[in-house]
GROMACS .gro file of C-alpha atoms in nm:
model
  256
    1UNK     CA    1   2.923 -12.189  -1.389
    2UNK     CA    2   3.107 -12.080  -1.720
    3UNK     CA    3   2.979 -12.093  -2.059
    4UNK     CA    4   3.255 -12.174  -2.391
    5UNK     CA    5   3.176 -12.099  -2.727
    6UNK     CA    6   3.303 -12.260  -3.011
    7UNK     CA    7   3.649 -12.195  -3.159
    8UNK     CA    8   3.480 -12.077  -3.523
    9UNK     CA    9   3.428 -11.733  -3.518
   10UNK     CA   10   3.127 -11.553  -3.526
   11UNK     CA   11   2.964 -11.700  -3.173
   12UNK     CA   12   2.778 -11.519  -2.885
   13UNK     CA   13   2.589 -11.678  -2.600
   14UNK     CA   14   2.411 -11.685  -2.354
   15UNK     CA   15   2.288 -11.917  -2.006
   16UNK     CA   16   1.937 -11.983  -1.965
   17UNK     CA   17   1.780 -12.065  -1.656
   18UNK     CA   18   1.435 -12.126  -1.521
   19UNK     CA   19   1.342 -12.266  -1.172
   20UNK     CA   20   0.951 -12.254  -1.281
   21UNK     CA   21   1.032 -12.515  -1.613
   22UNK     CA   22   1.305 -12.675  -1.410
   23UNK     CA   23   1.538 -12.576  -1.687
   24UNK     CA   24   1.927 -12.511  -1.741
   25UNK     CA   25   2.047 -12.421  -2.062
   26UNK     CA   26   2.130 -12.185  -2.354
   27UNK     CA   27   2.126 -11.973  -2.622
   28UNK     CA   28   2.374 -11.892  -2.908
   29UNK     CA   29   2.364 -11.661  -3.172
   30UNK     CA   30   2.606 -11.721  -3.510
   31UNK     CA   31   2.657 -11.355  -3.745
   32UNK     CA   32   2.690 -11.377  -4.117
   33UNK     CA   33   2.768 -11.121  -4.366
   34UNK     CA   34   2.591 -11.133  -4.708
   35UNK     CA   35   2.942 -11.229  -4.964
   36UNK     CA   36   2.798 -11.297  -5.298
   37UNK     CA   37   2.556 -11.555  -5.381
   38UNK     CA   38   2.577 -11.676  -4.989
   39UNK     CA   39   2.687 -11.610  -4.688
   40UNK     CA   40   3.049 -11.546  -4.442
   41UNK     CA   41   3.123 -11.568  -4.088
   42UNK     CA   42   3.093 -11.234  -3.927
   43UNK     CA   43   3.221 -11.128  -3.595
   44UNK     CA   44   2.997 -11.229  -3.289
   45UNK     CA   45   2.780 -10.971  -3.157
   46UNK     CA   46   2.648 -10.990  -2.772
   47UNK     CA   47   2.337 -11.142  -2.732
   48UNK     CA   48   2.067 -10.897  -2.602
   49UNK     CA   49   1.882 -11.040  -2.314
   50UNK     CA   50   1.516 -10.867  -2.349
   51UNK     CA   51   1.305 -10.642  -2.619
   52UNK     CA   52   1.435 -10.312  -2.627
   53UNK     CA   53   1.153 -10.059  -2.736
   54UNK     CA   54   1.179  -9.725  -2.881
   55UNK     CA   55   0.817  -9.595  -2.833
   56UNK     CA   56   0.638  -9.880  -2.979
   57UNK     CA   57   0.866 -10.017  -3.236
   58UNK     CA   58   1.064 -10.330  -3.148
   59UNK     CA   59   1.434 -10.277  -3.291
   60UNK     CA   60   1.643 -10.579  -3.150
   61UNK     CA   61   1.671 -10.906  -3.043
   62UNK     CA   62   1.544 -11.045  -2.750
   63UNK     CA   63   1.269 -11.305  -2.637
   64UNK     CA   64   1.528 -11.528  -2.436
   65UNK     CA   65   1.270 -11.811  -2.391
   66UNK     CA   66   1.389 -12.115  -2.272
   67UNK     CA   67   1.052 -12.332  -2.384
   68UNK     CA   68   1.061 -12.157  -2.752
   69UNK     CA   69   0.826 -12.390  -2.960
   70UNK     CA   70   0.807 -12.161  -3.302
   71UNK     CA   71   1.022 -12.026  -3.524
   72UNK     CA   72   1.107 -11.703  -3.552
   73UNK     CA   73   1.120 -11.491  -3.906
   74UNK     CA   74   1.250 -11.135  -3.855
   75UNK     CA   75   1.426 -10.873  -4.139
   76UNK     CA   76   1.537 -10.541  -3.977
   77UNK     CA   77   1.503 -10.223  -4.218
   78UNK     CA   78   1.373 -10.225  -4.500
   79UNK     CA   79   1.654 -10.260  -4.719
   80UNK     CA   80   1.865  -9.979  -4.587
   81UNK     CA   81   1.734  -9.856  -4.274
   82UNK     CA   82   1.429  -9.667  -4.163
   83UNK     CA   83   1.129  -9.596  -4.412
   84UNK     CA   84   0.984  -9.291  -4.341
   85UNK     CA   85   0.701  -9.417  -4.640
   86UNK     CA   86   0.617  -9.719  -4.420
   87UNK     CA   87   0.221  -9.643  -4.415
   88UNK     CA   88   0.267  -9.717  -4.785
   89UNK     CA   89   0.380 -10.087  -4.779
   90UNK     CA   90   0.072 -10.249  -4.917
   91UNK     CA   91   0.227 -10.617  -4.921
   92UNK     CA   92   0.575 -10.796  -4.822
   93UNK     CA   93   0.688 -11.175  -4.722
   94UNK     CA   94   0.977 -11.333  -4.615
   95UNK     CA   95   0.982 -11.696  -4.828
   96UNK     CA   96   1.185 -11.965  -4.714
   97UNK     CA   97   1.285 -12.248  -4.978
   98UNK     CA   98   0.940 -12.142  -5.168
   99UNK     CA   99   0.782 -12.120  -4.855
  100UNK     CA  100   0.619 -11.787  -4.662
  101UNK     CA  101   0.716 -11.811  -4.326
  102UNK     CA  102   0.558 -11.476  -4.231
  103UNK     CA  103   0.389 -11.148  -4.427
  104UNK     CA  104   0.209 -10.866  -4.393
  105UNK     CA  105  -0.079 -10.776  -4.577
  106UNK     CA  106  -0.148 -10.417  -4.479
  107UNK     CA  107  -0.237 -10.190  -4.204
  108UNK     CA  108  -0.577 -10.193  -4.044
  109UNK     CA  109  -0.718  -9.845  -4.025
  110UNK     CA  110  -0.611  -9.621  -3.762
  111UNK     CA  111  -0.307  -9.856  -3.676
  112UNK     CA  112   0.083  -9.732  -3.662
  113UNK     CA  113   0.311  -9.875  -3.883
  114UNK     CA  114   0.660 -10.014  -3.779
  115UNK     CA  115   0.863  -9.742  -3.953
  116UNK     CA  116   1.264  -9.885  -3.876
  117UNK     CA  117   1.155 -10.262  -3.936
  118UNK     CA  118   0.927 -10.429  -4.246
  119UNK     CA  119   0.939 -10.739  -3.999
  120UNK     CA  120   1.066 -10.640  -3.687
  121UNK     CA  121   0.965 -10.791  -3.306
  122UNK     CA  122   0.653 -10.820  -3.068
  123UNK     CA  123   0.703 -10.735  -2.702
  124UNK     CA  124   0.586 -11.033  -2.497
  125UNK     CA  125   0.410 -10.840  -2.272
  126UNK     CA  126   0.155 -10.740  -2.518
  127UNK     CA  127   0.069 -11.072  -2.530
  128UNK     CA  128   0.059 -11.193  -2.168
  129UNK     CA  129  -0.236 -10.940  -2.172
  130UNK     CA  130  -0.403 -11.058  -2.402
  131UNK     CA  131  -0.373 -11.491  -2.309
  132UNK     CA  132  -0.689 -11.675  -2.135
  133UNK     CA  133  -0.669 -11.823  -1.805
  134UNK     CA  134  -0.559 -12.050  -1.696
  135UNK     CA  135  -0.268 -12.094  -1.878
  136UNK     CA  136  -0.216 -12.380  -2.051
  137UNK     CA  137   0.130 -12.479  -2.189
  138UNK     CA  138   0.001 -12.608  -2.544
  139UNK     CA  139  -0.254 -12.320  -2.634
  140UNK     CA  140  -0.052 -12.055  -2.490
  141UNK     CA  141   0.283 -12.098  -2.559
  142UNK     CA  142   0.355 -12.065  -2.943
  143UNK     CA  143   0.165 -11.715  -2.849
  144UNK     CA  144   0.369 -11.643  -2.502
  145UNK     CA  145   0.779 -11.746  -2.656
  146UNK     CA  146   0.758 -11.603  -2.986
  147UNK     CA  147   0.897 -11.281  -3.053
  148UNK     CA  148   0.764 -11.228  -3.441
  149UNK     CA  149   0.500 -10.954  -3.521
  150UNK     CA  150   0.162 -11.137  -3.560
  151UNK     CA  151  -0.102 -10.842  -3.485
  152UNK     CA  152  -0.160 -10.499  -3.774
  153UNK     CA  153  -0.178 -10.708  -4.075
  154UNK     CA  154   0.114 -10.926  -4.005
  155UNK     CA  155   0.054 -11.307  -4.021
  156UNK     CA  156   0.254 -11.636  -3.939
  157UNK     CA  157   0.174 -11.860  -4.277
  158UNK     CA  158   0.429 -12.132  -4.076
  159UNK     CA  159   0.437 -12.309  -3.743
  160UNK     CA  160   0.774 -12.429  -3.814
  161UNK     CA  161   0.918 -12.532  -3.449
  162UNK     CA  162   1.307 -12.458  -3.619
  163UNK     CA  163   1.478 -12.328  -3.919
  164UNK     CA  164   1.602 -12.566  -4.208
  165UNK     CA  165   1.928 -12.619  -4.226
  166UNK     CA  166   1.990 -12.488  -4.610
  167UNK     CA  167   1.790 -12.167  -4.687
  168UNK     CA  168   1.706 -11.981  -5.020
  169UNK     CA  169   1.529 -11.650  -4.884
  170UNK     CA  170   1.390 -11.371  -5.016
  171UNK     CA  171   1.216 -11.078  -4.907
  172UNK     CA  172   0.987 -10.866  -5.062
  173UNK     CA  173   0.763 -10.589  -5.010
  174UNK     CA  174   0.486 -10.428  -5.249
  175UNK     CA  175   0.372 -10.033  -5.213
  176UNK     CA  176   0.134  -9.850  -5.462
  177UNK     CA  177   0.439  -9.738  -5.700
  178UNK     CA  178   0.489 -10.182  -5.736
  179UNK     CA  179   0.736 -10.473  -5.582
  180UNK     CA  180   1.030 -10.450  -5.459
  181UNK     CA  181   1.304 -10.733  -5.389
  182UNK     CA  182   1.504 -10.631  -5.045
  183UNK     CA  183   1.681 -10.965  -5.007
  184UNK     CA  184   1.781 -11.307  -5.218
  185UNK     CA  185   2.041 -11.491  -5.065
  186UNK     CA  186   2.125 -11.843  -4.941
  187UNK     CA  187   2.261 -11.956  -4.563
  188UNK     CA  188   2.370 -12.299  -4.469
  189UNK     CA  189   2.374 -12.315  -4.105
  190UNK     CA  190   2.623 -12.470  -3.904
  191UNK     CA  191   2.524 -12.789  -3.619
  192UNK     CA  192   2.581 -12.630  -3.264
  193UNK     CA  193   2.553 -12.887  -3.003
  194UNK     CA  194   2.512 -12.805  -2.596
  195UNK     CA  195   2.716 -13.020  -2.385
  196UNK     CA  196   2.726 -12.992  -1.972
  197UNK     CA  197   3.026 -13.035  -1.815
  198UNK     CA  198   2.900 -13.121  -1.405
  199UNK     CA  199   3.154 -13.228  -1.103
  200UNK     CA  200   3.141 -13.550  -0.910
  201UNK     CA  201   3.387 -13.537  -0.635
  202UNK     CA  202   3.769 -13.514  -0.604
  203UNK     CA  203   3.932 -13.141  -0.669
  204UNK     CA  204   3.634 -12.923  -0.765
  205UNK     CA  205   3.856 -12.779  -1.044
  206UNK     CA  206   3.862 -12.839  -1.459
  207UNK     CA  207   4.085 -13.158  -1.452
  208UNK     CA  208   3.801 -13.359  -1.271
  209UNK     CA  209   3.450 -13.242  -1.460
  210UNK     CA  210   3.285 -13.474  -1.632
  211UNK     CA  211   3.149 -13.416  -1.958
  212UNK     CA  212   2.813 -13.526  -2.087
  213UNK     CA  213   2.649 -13.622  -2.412
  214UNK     CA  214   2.596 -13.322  -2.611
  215UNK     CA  215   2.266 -13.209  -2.692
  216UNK     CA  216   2.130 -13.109  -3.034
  217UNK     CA  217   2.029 -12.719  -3.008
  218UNK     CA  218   1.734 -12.566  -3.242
  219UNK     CA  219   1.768 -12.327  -3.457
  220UNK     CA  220   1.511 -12.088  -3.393
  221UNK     CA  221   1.542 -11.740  -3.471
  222UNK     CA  222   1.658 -11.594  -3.820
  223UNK     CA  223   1.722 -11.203  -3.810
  224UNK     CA  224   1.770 -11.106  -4.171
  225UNK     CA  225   1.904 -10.728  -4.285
  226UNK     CA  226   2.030 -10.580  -4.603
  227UNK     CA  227   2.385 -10.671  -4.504
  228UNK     CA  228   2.372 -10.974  -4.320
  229UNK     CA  229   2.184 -11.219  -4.083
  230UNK     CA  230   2.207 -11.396  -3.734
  231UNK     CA  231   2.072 -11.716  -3.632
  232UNK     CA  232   2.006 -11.833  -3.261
  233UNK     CA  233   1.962 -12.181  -3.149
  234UNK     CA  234   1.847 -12.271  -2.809
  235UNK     CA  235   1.894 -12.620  -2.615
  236UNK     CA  236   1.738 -12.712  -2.231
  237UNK     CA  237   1.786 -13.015  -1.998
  238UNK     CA  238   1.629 -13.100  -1.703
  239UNK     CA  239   1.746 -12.963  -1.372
  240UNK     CA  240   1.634 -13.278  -1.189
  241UNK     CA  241   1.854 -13.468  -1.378
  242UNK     CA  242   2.159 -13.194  -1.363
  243UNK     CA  243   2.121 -13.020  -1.041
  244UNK     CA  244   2.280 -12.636  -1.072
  245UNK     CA  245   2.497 -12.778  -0.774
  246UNK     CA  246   2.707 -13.009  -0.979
  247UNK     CA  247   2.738 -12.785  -1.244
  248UNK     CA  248   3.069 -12.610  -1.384
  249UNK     CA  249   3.025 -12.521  -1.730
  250UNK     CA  250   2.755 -12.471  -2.023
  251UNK     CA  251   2.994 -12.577  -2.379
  252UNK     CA  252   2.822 -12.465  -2.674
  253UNK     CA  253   3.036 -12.664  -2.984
  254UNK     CA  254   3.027 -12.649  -3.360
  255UNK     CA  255   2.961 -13.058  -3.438
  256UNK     CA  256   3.172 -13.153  -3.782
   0.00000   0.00000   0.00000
């Protein structure tokens, strides 16, 4: 089975599959470069497929969950790169069209702060530990498929499932010495849509696979820096109704 990306630049991707949801899918990722008052295409970068720790701080990507149900609010750095003063960030946000999608208020005493990112990522694992049993799909799984930080004084203010689709953002972050703005840009994202491409008999080459209706995919993830930002979007069907037998190709497209 292949997987096409649009013709736009800037693209990466990725297949998703899960027998357990009885799931097939993807992921794509769109780069931008900071130009101005907005936003350009960048060049795609690869998609990284799981957390990637050094010690305990998170500093990619990652959380490839097919069943995401919450948004994800990320900005790597803090405004050029590692902060060796992080234990004095008293206060920061990232607000989305006037809106706080996440902040952090503080380190409890005793905790370690996250010295390369001011919002970076949470391992899943961490939180597997910590979930109730039996699991239970509609407690556990804004908790289980989200990657942002939510423990040390970090708190999600929004249970946004996606990201809107025009976004003034800014970041900020407060220390004893007084505020700081790291970011204040706007990002218009573009429409991906997922559309399967499956075989139904004849040659099993391109010429005879049939295309379906595309599906709308979710934006989900925004990874903001000082220089730029990436956006993922994510889009499952149903294997039952498009069994991995019949299946030649994932096509993630840019809809007008």
């Amino acid at each position: 089975m292949e997987l096409t990306l649009p013709r736009t630049s800037g693209w990466s991707a990725a297949p998703l599959l899960s027998d357990v949801w009885g799931q097939v899918g993807a992921v794509a990722k769109c780069c931008f470069l900071w130009d101005g008052a907005g936003a350009r295409r960048d060049a795609g970068q690869p998609i990284v497929a799981q957390d990637l720790m050094a010690g305990r701080v998170i500093v990619r990507e990652a959380e490839m969950a097919l069943m995401k149900t919450r948004a994800d609010w990320h900005f790597l750095g803090y405004g050029g790169g590692v902060n060796p003063l992080a234990t004095q960030v008293i206060a920061a946000a990232i607000t989305v069209n006037n809106v706080v999608r996440v902040s952090f208020g503080g380190l409890p005493p005793g905790a370690q702060p996250d010295a390369a990112n001011l919002f970076g990522f949470e391992p899943r694992g961490d939180r597997i530990a910590e979930l109730a049993v039996p699991f239970s799909y509609a407690t556990h799984a804004p908790q289980i498929f989200r990657a942002t930080r939510r423990s040390q004084g970090y708190a999600n203010t929004d249970a946004a499932p996606g990201l809107p689709a025009n976004m003034a953002i800014r970041v900020t972050q407060a220390t004893g010495a007084g505020a700081l703005t790291l970011l204040d840009q706007t990002l218009t994202l573009p429409a991906p849509v997922l559309r399967l491409w499956e075989f139904e008999g004849g040659e099993d080459r391109e010429a005879f696979w049939c295309s379906r209706a595309a599906t709308a995919m979710t934006p989900d993830t925004l990874i903001l820096s000082a220089t730029g930002a990436q956006v993922l979007w994510r889009a499952a069907l149903p294997l039952a109704a498009h069994p991995l037998a019949t299946l030649r190709r994932l096509s993630i497209e840019e809809a007008a």
